[in-house]
mmCIF file of C-alpha atoms in Angstrom:
data_model
loop_
_atom_site.group_PDB
_atom_site.id
_atom_site.type_symbol
_atom_site.label_atom_id
_atom_site.label_comp_id
_atom_site.label_asym_id
_atom_site.label_seq_id
_atom_site.Cartn_x
_atom_site.Cartn_y
_atom_site.Cartn_z
ATOM 1 C CA MET A 1 118.244 135.302 92.221
ATOM 2 C CA ASN A 2 119.572 132.093 93.692
ATOM 3 C CA LYS A 3 116.561 131.804 96.032
ATOM 4 C CA VAL A 4 114.275 132.015 93.175
ATOM 5 C CA LYS A 5 116.334 129.255 90.918
ATOM 6 C CA LYS A 6 116.105 127.152 94.337
ATOM 7 C CA LEU A 7 112.681 127.499 94.882
ATOM 8 C CA ASP A 8 111.999 126.813 91.159
ATOM 9 C CA LYS A 9 114.009 123.733 91.369
ATOM 10 C CA THR A 10 111.912 122.658 94.502
ATOM 11 C CA SER A 11 108.510 123.392 92.952
ATOM 12 C CA ILE A 12 109.342 121.259 89.868
ATOM 13 C CA GLY A 13 110.725 118.495 92.334
ATOM 14 C CA LEU A 14 107.259 118.503 94.078
ATOM 15 C CA THR A 15 105.225 118.660 90.841
ATOM 16 C CA LEU A 16 107.059 115.248 89.963
ATOM 17 C CA LEU A 17 106.378 113.666 93.328
ATOM 18 C CA LYS A 18 103.112 114.561 93.157
ATOM 19 C CA GLY A 19 102.318 113.120 89.881
ATOM 20 C CA ARG A 20 104.649 110.145 90.772
ATOM 21 C CA THR A 21 102.166 107.553 90.536
ATOM 22 C CA PHE A 22 100.862 108.352 87.095
ATOM 23 C CA ILE A 23 104.799 108.341 85.933
ATOM 24 C CA VAL A 24 105.059 104.790 87.412
ATOM 25 C CA LEU A 25 101.906 103.639 85.723
ATOM 26 C CA ILE A 26 103.206 104.696 82.258
ATOM 27 C CA ILE A 27 106.887 103.157 83.019
ATOM 28 C CA LEU A 28 105.128 100.060 84.220
ATOM 29 C CA MET A 29 102.988 99.851 80.973
ATOM 30 C CA ILE A 30 106.106 100.400 78.633
ATOM 31 C CA PHE A 31 108.074 97.888 80.564
ATOM 32 C CA PHE A 32 105.676 94.963 80.556
ATOM 33 C CA SER A 33 104.480 95.636 76.935
ATOM 34 C CA CYS A 34 108.247 94.985 75.937
ATOM 35 C CA ALA A 35 108.765 92.101 78.471
ATOM 36 C CA ALA A 36 105.601 90.389 77.542
ATOM 37 C CA PRO A 37 104.306 91.147 73.783
ATOM 38 C CA ALA A 38 101.098 89.867 74.765
ATOM 39 C CA PHE A 39 100.432 92.649 77.272
ATOM 40 C CA LEU A 40 99.003 95.024 75.323
ATOM 41 C CA GLN A 41 96.205 92.923 73.878
ATOM 42 C CA VAL A 42 92.821 93.816 74.380
ATOM 43 C CA SER A 43 92.003 90.762 76.160
ATOM 44 C CA THR A 44 94.681 91.302 78.454
ATOM 45 C CA MET A 45 93.797 94.710 79.167
ATOM 46 C CA LEU A 46 90.113 93.714 79.814
ATOM 47 C CA LEU A 47 91.566 91.187 82.507
ATOM 48 C CA ILE A 48 93.600 93.543 84.365
ATOM 49 C CA ALA A 49 90.820 96.015 83.867
ATOM 50 C CA LYS A 50 88.739 93.223 85.926
ATOM 51 C CA HIS A 51 91.421 92.945 88.643
ATOM 52 C CA VAL A 52 91.748 96.757 88.877
ATOM 53 C CA ALA A 53 87.851 96.931 89.707
ATOM 54 C CA LEU A 54 88.132 94.603 92.648
ATOM 55 C CA TYR A 55 91.244 96.090 94.201
ATOM 56 C CA GLY A 56 89.782 99.660 93.262
ATOM 57 C CA ILE A 57 86.665 99.379 95.012
ATOM 58 C CA LEU A 58 88.443 98.064 98.094
ATOM 59 C CA ALA A 59 90.851 100.779 97.924
ATOM 60 C CA VAL A 60 88.033 103.602 97.746
ATOM 61 C CA GLY A 61 86.747 102.437 100.974
ATOM 62 C CA MET A 62 90.142 102.067 102.333
ATOM 63 C CA THR A 63 91.103 105.533 101.290
ATOM 64 C CA TYR A 64 88.365 106.925 103.548
ATOM 65 C CA VAL A 65 89.446 104.946 106.645
ATOM 66 C CA ILE A 66 92.926 105.957 106.245
ATOM 67 C CA ILE A 67 92.164 109.769 105.738
ATOM 68 C CA THR A 68 90.599 109.280 109.261
ATOM 69 C CA GLY A 69 94.155 108.135 110.338
ATOM 70 C CA GLY A 70 92.746 104.538 110.669
ATOM 71 C CA ILE A 71 93.362 101.119 108.941
ATOM 72 C CA ASP A 72 91.167 98.376 108.007
ATOM 73 C CA LEU A 73 92.768 94.941 107.820
ATOM 74 C CA SER A 74 89.404 93.157 107.780
ATOM 75 C CA VAL A 75 88.435 93.960 104.114
ATOM 76 C CA GLY A 76 89.669 90.992 102.508
ATOM 77 C CA SER A 77 88.021 88.626 105.070
ATOM 78 C CA VAL A 78 84.667 90.388 104.330
ATOM 79 C CA VAL A 79 85.340 89.811 100.469
ATOM 80 C CA GLY A 80 85.361 86.263 101.285
ATOM 81 C CA LEU A 81 82.366 86.114 103.784
ATOM 82 C CA ALA A 82 80.176 88.123 101.388
ATOM 83 C CA GLY A 83 80.897 85.831 98.641
ATOM 84 C CA MET A 84 80.058 82.871 100.804
ATOM 85 C CA ILE A 85 76.906 84.280 102.346
ATOM 86 C CA ALA A 86 75.722 84.926 98.911
ATOM 87 C CA GLY A 87 76.626 81.577 97.714
ATOM 88 C CA GLY A 88 75.013 79.627 100.571
ATOM 89 C CA LEU A 89 71.872 81.646 100.013
ATOM 90 C CA LEU A 90 71.748 80.811 96.347
ATOM 91 C CA GLN A 91 72.602 77.151 96.560
ATOM 92 C CA GLU A 92 71.101 75.967 100.103
ATOM 93 C CA GLY A 93 68.705 78.983 100.778
ATOM 94 C CA LEU A 94 67.870 79.763 104.316
ATOM 95 C CA VAL A 95 66.524 76.969 106.566
ATOM 96 C CA THR A 96 63.983 78.145 108.973
ATOM 97 C CA PRO A 97 63.337 76.822 112.490
ATOM 98 C CA PHE A 98 59.977 75.546 111.399
ATOM 99 C CA GLY A 99 61.647 73.154 108.610
ATOM 100 C CA TYR A 100 60.849 75.364 105.476
ATOM 101 C CA THR A 101 63.706 76.519 103.161
ATOM 102 C CA LEU A 102 63.404 79.879 101.991
ATOM 103 C CA TYR A 103 65.145 80.914 98.616
ATOM 104 C CA PHE A 104 65.755 84.915 97.801
ATOM 105 C CA CYS A 105 66.022 86.431 94.558
ATOM 106 C CA VAL A 106 69.304 87.735 93.325
ATOM 107 C CA PRO A 107 68.789 91.457 94.447
ATOM 108 C CA LEU A 108 67.650 90.538 97.641
ATOM 109 C CA VAL A 109 70.795 88.242 98.246
ATOM 110 C CA LEU A 110 72.901 91.198 97.106
ATOM 111 C CA LEU A 111 71.368 93.614 99.283
ATOM 112 C CA ILE A 112 71.858 90.964 102.375
ATOM 113 C CA ALA A 113 75.569 90.542 101.453
ATOM 114 C CA VAL A 114 76.278 94.571 101.246
ATOM 115 C CA ILE A 115 74.338 94.943 104.778
ATOM 116 C CA LEU A 116 76.465 92.269 106.234
ATOM 117 C CA GLY A 117 79.745 94.104 105.114
ATOM 118 C CA ALA A 118 78.632 97.201 106.402
ATOM 119 C CA LEU A 119 77.372 95.732 109.635
ATOM 120 C CA ILE A 120 81.015 94.151 110.195
ATOM 121 C CA GLY A 121 82.066 97.817 109.276
ATOM 122 C CA TRP A 122 80.017 99.086 112.066
ATOM 123 C CA LEU A 123 81.302 96.688 114.589
ATOM 124 C CA ASN A 124 84.856 97.728 113.675
ATOM 125 C CA GLY A 125 83.775 101.527 114.157
ATOM 126 C CA VAL A 126 82.166 100.822 117.351
ATOM 127 C CA ILE A 127 85.058 98.924 118.819
ATOM 128 C CA ILE A 128 87.410 101.455 117.795
ATOM 129 C CA THR A 129 85.479 104.435 118.768
ATOM 130 C CA LYS A 130 83.594 103.234 121.807
ATOM 131 C CA CYS A 131 85.991 100.852 123.532
ATOM 132 C CA ASN A 132 89.260 102.921 122.516
ATOM 133 C CA VAL A 133 90.745 99.897 120.693
ATOM 134 C CA ALA A 134 93.559 100.833 118.128
ATOM 135 C CA PRO A 135 92.115 100.375 114.544
ATOM 136 C CA PHE A 136 95.102 98.065 113.597
ATOM 137 C CA ILE A 137 93.951 95.478 116.432
ATOM 138 C CA ALA A 138 90.324 95.915 116.333
ATOM 139 C CA THR A 139 90.214 95.085 112.583
ATOM 140 C CA LEU A 140 93.197 92.486 112.894
ATOM 141 C CA GLY A 141 90.760 90.575 115.093
ATOM 142 C CA MET A 142 87.502 91.146 112.902
ATOM 143 C CA MET A 143 89.822 89.939 109.827
ATOM 144 C CA TYR A 144 90.208 86.131 111.852
ATOM 145 C CA VAL A 145 86.356 86.505 112.730
ATOM 146 C CA ALA A 146 85.128 86.971 109.300
ATOM 147 C CA ARG A 147 87.351 84.453 107.873
ATOM 148 C CA GLY A 148 86.543 82.052 110.243
ATOM 149 C CA PHE A 149 82.981 82.336 109.624
ATOM 150 C CA SER A 150 83.721 82.210 105.854
ATOM 151 C CA ASN A 151 85.037 78.484 106.371
ATOM 152 C CA LEU A 152 82.104 77.750 109.067
ATOM 153 C CA ARG A 153 79.490 78.645 106.430
ATOM 154 C CA SER A 154 80.391 75.455 104.290
ATOM 155 C CA ASN A 155 82.876 73.874 106.515
ATOM 156 C CA GLY A 156 85.804 75.147 104.236
ATOM 157 C CA ALA A 157 83.897 73.856 100.994
ATOM 158 C CA THR A 158 83.353 75.772 97.736
ATOM 159 C CA TYR A 159 79.659 76.691 96.536
ATOM 160 C CA PRO A 160 80.226 75.633 92.874
ATOM 161 C CA ASN A 161 77.743 76.728 89.747
ATOM 162 C CA LEU A 162 75.993 79.794 91.230
ATOM 163 C CA ARG A 163 73.814 80.280 88.339
ATOM 164 C CA GLY A 164 70.557 80.143 90.431
ATOM 165 C CA ASN A 165 67.479 77.861 89.433
ATOM 166 C CA GLU A 166 64.600 79.198 87.332
ATOM 167 C CA ALA A 167 62.151 77.402 89.461
ATOM 168 C CA LEU A 168 63.370 78.878 92.605
ATOM 169 C CA GLY A 169 63.452 82.342 91.067
ATOM 170 C CA ASN A 170 67.048 83.133 91.919
ATOM 171 C CA THR A 171 68.919 83.067 88.481
ATOM 172 C CA GLY A 172 70.667 86.016 87.270
ATOM 173 C CA PHE A 173 73.652 86.254 89.831
ATOM 174 C CA ASP A 174 76.219 85.516 87.209
ATOM 175 C CA LEU A 175 75.272 88.893 85.252
ATOM 176 C CA LEU A 176 77.769 90.645 87.645
ATOM 177 C CA GLY A 177 80.628 89.025 85.993
ATOM 178 C CA THR A 178 79.514 89.729 82.489
ATOM 179 C CA SER A 179 80.236 92.789 80.177
ATOM 180 C CA VAL A 180 78.144 95.384 78.918
ATOM 181 C CA LEU A 181 79.167 96.768 75.359
ATOM 182 C CA GLY A 182 82.481 95.327 75.915
ATOM 183 C CA ILE A 183 83.080 96.711 79.551
ATOM 184 C CA PRO A 184 83.114 94.314 82.461
ATOM 185 C CA VAL A 185 80.379 95.101 84.873
ATOM 186 C CA GLY A 186 82.565 95.204 87.623
ATOM 187 C CA VAL A 187 84.494 97.881 86.125
ATOM 188 C CA ILE A 188 81.260 100.042 85.725
ATOM 189 C CA ILE A 189 80.785 99.374 89.354
ATOM 190 C CA PHE A 190 84.228 100.667 90.243
ATOM 191 C CA PHE A 191 83.844 103.768 88.516
ATOM 192 C CA VAL A 192 80.424 104.445 89.790
ATOM 193 C CA VAL A 193 81.768 103.654 93.528
ATOM 194 C CA ALA A 194 84.565 106.042 92.814
ATOM 195 C CA LEU A 195 82.626 108.754 91.471
ATOM 196 C CA LEU A 196 80.166 108.686 94.153
ATOM 197 C CA ALA A 197 82.950 108.593 96.846
ATOM 198 C CA SER A 198 84.689 111.305 95.319
ATOM 199 C CA MET A 199 81.780 113.545 95.161
ATOM 200 C CA LEU A 200 80.972 112.736 98.703
ATOM 201 C CA LEU A 201 84.600 113.736 99.627
ATOM 202 C CA LYS A 202 84.994 116.783 97.783
ATOM 203 C CA LYS A 203 81.564 118.317 97.929
ATOM 204 C CA THR A 204 79.985 117.537 101.453
ATOM 205 C CA ALA A 205 80.173 118.684 104.879
ATOM 206 C CA PHE A 206 80.822 114.960 105.708
ATOM 207 C CA GLY A 207 83.871 114.896 103.287
ATOM 208 C CA TRP A 208 85.230 117.878 105.229
ATOM 209 C CA HIS A 209 84.910 115.957 108.498
ATOM 210 C CA VAL A 210 86.719 113.136 107.306
ATOM 211 C CA PHE A 211 89.633 115.266 106.422
ATOM 212 C CA SER A 212 89.273 117.356 109.654
ATOM 213 C CA ILE A 213 89.286 114.186 111.938
ATOM 214 C CA GLY A 214 92.362 112.743 110.141
ATOM 215 C CA GLY A 215 94.290 116.069 110.479
ATOM 216 C CA ASN A 216 93.505 116.908 114.249
ATOM 217 C CA GLU A 217 90.872 114.692 115.875
ATOM 218 C CA LYS A 218 90.956 116.542 119.006
ATOM 219 C CA ALA A 219 90.320 119.979 117.012
ATOM 220 C CA SER A 220 87.723 118.464 115.191
ATOM 221 C CA LYS A 221 85.892 117.218 118.405
ATOM 222 C CA LEU A 222 85.993 120.770 119.830
ATOM 223 C CA SER A 223 84.549 122.485 116.719
ATOM 224 C CA GLY A 224 81.524 120.256 116.976
ATOM 225 C CA ILE A 225 82.194 117.689 114.558
ATOM 226 C CA LYS A 226 80.597 113.942 115.742
ATOM 227 C CA VAL A 227 83.907 112.243 115.271
ATOM 228 C CA ASN A 228 82.754 108.870 116.542
ATOM 229 C CA ARG A 229 79.656 108.941 114.205
ATOM 230 C CA ASP A 230 81.577 109.880 111.238
ATOM 231 C CA LYS A 231 84.388 107.472 111.916
ATOM 232 C CA ILE A 232 81.767 104.494 112.454
ATOM 233 C CA PHE A 233 80.326 105.401 109.007
ATOM 234 C CA VAL A 234 83.635 105.454 107.528
ATOM 235 C CA TYR A 235 84.283 101.820 108.497
ATOM 236 C CA MET A 236 80.779 101.066 107.502
ATOM 237 C CA PHE A 237 81.528 102.320 104.164
ATOM 238 C CA SER A 238 84.597 100.434 103.860
ATOM 239 C CA GLY A 239 82.871 97.097 104.855
ATOM 240 C CA ALA A 240 80.087 97.681 102.249
ATOM 241 C CA CYS A 241 82.779 98.459 99.772
ATOM 242 C CA ALA A 242 84.533 94.809 100.296
ATOM 243 C CA ALA A 243 81.194 93.141 100.263
ATOM 244 C CA ILE A 244 80.517 94.503 96.908
ATOM 245 C CA VAL A 245 84.116 93.188 95.762
ATOM 246 C CA GLY A 246 83.101 89.932 97.388
ATOM 247 C CA LEU A 247 79.953 89.459 95.202
ATOM 248 C CA ILE A 248 81.627 90.861 91.933
ATOM 249 C CA ASN A 249 84.411 88.252 92.465
ATOM 250 C CA THR A 250 82.047 85.240 93.244
ATOM 251 C CA SER A 251 79.824 86.366 90.275
ATOM 252 C CA GLN A 252 82.856 86.246 87.949
ATOM 253 C CA LEU A 253 83.909 83.005 89.246
ATOM 254 C CA VAL A 254 80.547 81.631 89.470
ATOM 255 C CA ALA A 255 81.557 80.027 92.540
ATOM 256 C CA ALA A 256 82.154 80.934 96.230
ATOM 257 C CA HIS A 257 85.157 79.828 97.977
ATOM 258 C CA PRO A 258 85.902 80.860 101.668
ATOM 259 C CA ALA A 259 89.900 81.381 100.911
ATOM 260 C CA SER A 260 88.727 84.508 98.548
ATOM 261 C CA GLY A 261 90.063 87.854 99.124
ATOM 262 C CA GLU A 262 93.192 86.727 101.428
ATOM 263 C CA SER A 263 95.636 89.449 101.505
ATOM 264 C CA TRP A 264 93.585 91.910 99.505
ATOM 265 C CA GLU A 265 93.800 94.249 102.041
ATOM 266 C CA MET A 266 97.297 94.736 101.423
ATOM 267 C CA ASN A 267 96.478 95.516 97.541
ATOM 268 C CA ALA A 268 93.733 98.211 99.016
ATOM 269 C CA ILE A 269 96.341 99.847 101.258
ATOM 270 C CA ALA A 270 99.040 99.871 98.509
ATOM 271 C CA ALA A 271 96.768 101.494 96.098
ATOM 272 C CA ALA A 272 95.687 104.243 98.405
ATOM 273 C CA VAL A 273 99.095 104.891 99.486
ATOM 274 C CA LEU A 274 100.467 104.970 95.922
ATOM 275 C CA GLY A 275 97.655 107.452 95.132
ATOM 276 C CA GLY A 276 98.905 109.927 97.744
ATOM 277 C CA THR A 277 96.796 109.024 100.665
ATOM 278 C CA SER A 278 98.805 109.752 103.802
ATOM 279 C CA MET A 279 99.199 107.071 106.463
ATOM 280 C CA ALA A 280 99.182 109.922 108.820
ATOM 281 C CA GLY A 281 95.673 110.880 107.989
ATOM 282 C CA GLY A 282 94.272 114.109 106.766
ATOM 283 C CA ILE A 283 95.187 113.882 103.084
ATOM 284 C CA GLY A 284 94.028 111.741 99.975
ATOM 285 C CA THR A 285 91.916 111.790 97.064
ATOM 286 C CA ILE A 286 89.929 109.128 95.147
ATOM 287 C CA GLY A 287 91.473 109.890 91.833
ATOM 288 C CA GLY A 288 94.884 109.329 93.099
ATOM 289 C CA THR A 289 93.510 106.011 94.501
ATOM 290 C CA ILE A 290 92.295 104.990 91.055
ATOM 291 C CA VAL A 291 95.662 105.566 89.399
ATOM 292 C CA GLY A 292 97.216 103.496 92.505
ATOM 293 C CA ALA A 293 94.794 100.598 91.879
ATOM 294 C CA PHE A 294 95.748 100.679 88.102
ATOM 295 C CA VAL A 295 99.456 100.286 89.348
ATOM 296 C CA ILE A 296 98.747 97.451 91.510
ATOM 297 C CA GLY A 297 96.779 95.423 88.943
ATOM 298 C CA VAL A 298 99.510 96.111 86.233
ATOM 299 C CA ILE A 299 102.281 95.128 88.671
ATOM 300 C CA ASN A 300 100.291 91.869 89.566
ATOM 301 C CA ASP A 301 99.091 91.020 86.188
ATOM 302 C CA GLY A 302 102.600 92.091 84.544
ATOM 303 C CA MET A 303 104.461 89.936 86.901
ATOM 304 C CA VAL A 304 102.369 86.882 86.193
ATOM 305 C CA MET A 305 102.606 87.221 82.532
ATOM 306 C CA CYS A 306 106.457 87.309 82.681
ATOM 307 C CA GLY A 307 106.585 84.221 84.892
ATOM 308 C CA VAL A 308 107.801 86.064 88.338
ATOM 309 C CA SER A 309 107.417 83.571 91.239
ATOM 310 C CA GLU A 310 104.421 84.315 93.453
ATOM 311 C CA PHE A 311 107.053 84.780 96.562
ATOM 312 C CA TRP A 312 108.741 87.333 94.610
ATOM 313 C CA GLN A 313 105.551 89.132 93.939
ATOM 314 C CA MET A 314 104.688 89.515 97.608
ATOM 315 C CA VAL A 315 108.302 90.608 98.284
ATOM 316 C CA ILE A 316 107.959 93.291 95.411
ATOM 317 C CA LYS A 317 104.509 94.596 96.662
ATOM 318 C CA GLY A 318 105.675 94.812 100.320
ATOM 319 C CA VAL A 319 108.533 96.974 98.944
ATOM 320 C CA VAL A 320 106.319 99.298 96.969
ATOM 321 C CA ILE A 321 104.202 100.002 100.018
ATOM 322 C CA VAL A 322 107.192 100.725 102.190
ATOM 323 C CA VAL A 323 108.821 103.037 99.228
ATOM 324 C CA ALA A 324 105.470 104.657 98.949
ATOM 325 C CA VAL A 325 105.255 105.641 102.418
ATOM 326 C CA ILE A 326 108.874 106.871 102.531
ATOM 327 C CA ILE A 327 108.210 108.993 99.233
ATOM 328 C CA ASP A 328 104.939 110.189 100.876
ATOM 329 C CA GLN A 329 106.735 111.201 104.023
ATOM 330 C CA PHE A 330 109.632 113.068 101.668
ATOM 331 C CA GLN A 331 106.810 114.959 99.906
ATOM 332 C CA ARG A 332 105.376 116.229 103.044
ATOM 333 C CA ASN A 333 108.849 117.481 104.250
ATOM 334 C CA LEU A 334 109.528 119.079 101.086
ATOM 335 C CA GLU A 335 105.918 120.814 100.937
ATOM 336 C CA ALA A 336 106.805 122.182 104.499
ATOM 337 C CA LYS A 337 110.174 123.322 103.347
ATOM 338 C CA MET A 338 108.565 125.151 100.499
ATOM 339 C CA ALA A 339 106.325 126.719 102.582
ATOM 340 C CA LEU A 340 109.035 128.115 104.825
ATOM 341 C CA GLN A 341 110.900 129.361 102.105
ATOM 342 C CA ALA A 342 108.031 131.300 100.776
ATOM 343 C CA ARG A 343 107.556 132.894 104.052
ATOM 344 C CA ASN A 344 111.431 133.950 104.393
ATOM 345 C CA SER A 345 111.343 135.167 100.705
ATOM 346 C CA SER A 346 107.877 137.394 101.560
ATOM 347 C CA LYS A 347 109.574 139.235 104.404
#
């Protein structure tokens, strides 16, 4: 009888742990609505949704990477680089060796930027898989490379007023920063990306491969999974997500700045980990990451509305990441303990 009660208490504790991110989100909403009366206004909610969309798309790509047991520190710099490439193509065009300047339509500019992000992800994946470089080191180096090219693109200057020129046929870029039926386009893109990523992760063989690689890479190789190919694709997906974020952010600002996206990789990692993605690999869900992105967005904007110093914001976000990892480890230990108790009680 005592064993059953103990098991029930453990089960309740585990259930609360699994829903911890959603519980934290509700608590934060209540706290900030009391601390800042304007927090629950529609305009504030839309602003938070815009920010959540940016962090969320980054976090979706990061979730795939972390599930495989890796990390991608370059995504923030890719955000800035994608924006600068798009801004340069719209404002200056592409100067050919023959002295002609080519101007591209907006869809082609968007495609070029996303392909660039995927290419950077491909380079990360190749360095990690073919050269056996640790993901942390490989993506840290790429973070500096991408940020450097962002500054080199315009010598550190900003590309302002990116609405395009009708005579050049490159108008419409600012539409990514607008709203449809009151919903920001960035939010719509976020949920489309999240939905597709969730379906890919849950309902395809590739998704199973991603979890398998993170759970046991050696066993995955022995079972016939093309580990290197799948890991490269995961980093390409992360890079493409970062480029999409760079385009949305640039469109919302109608300007491109080389410093855009600085430290956003931390927001992406925090959102994924808060959503239940294990840093050890093999565990994670896109749904959890979405909730985690909302938690990060609410914390960021809530602290700004409450007048919290930017330096304290950095401290708090760092603490959030560490605590999330500690709780995740505690949850894994509790699950293992429950499994052991269940086996013992069945004997």
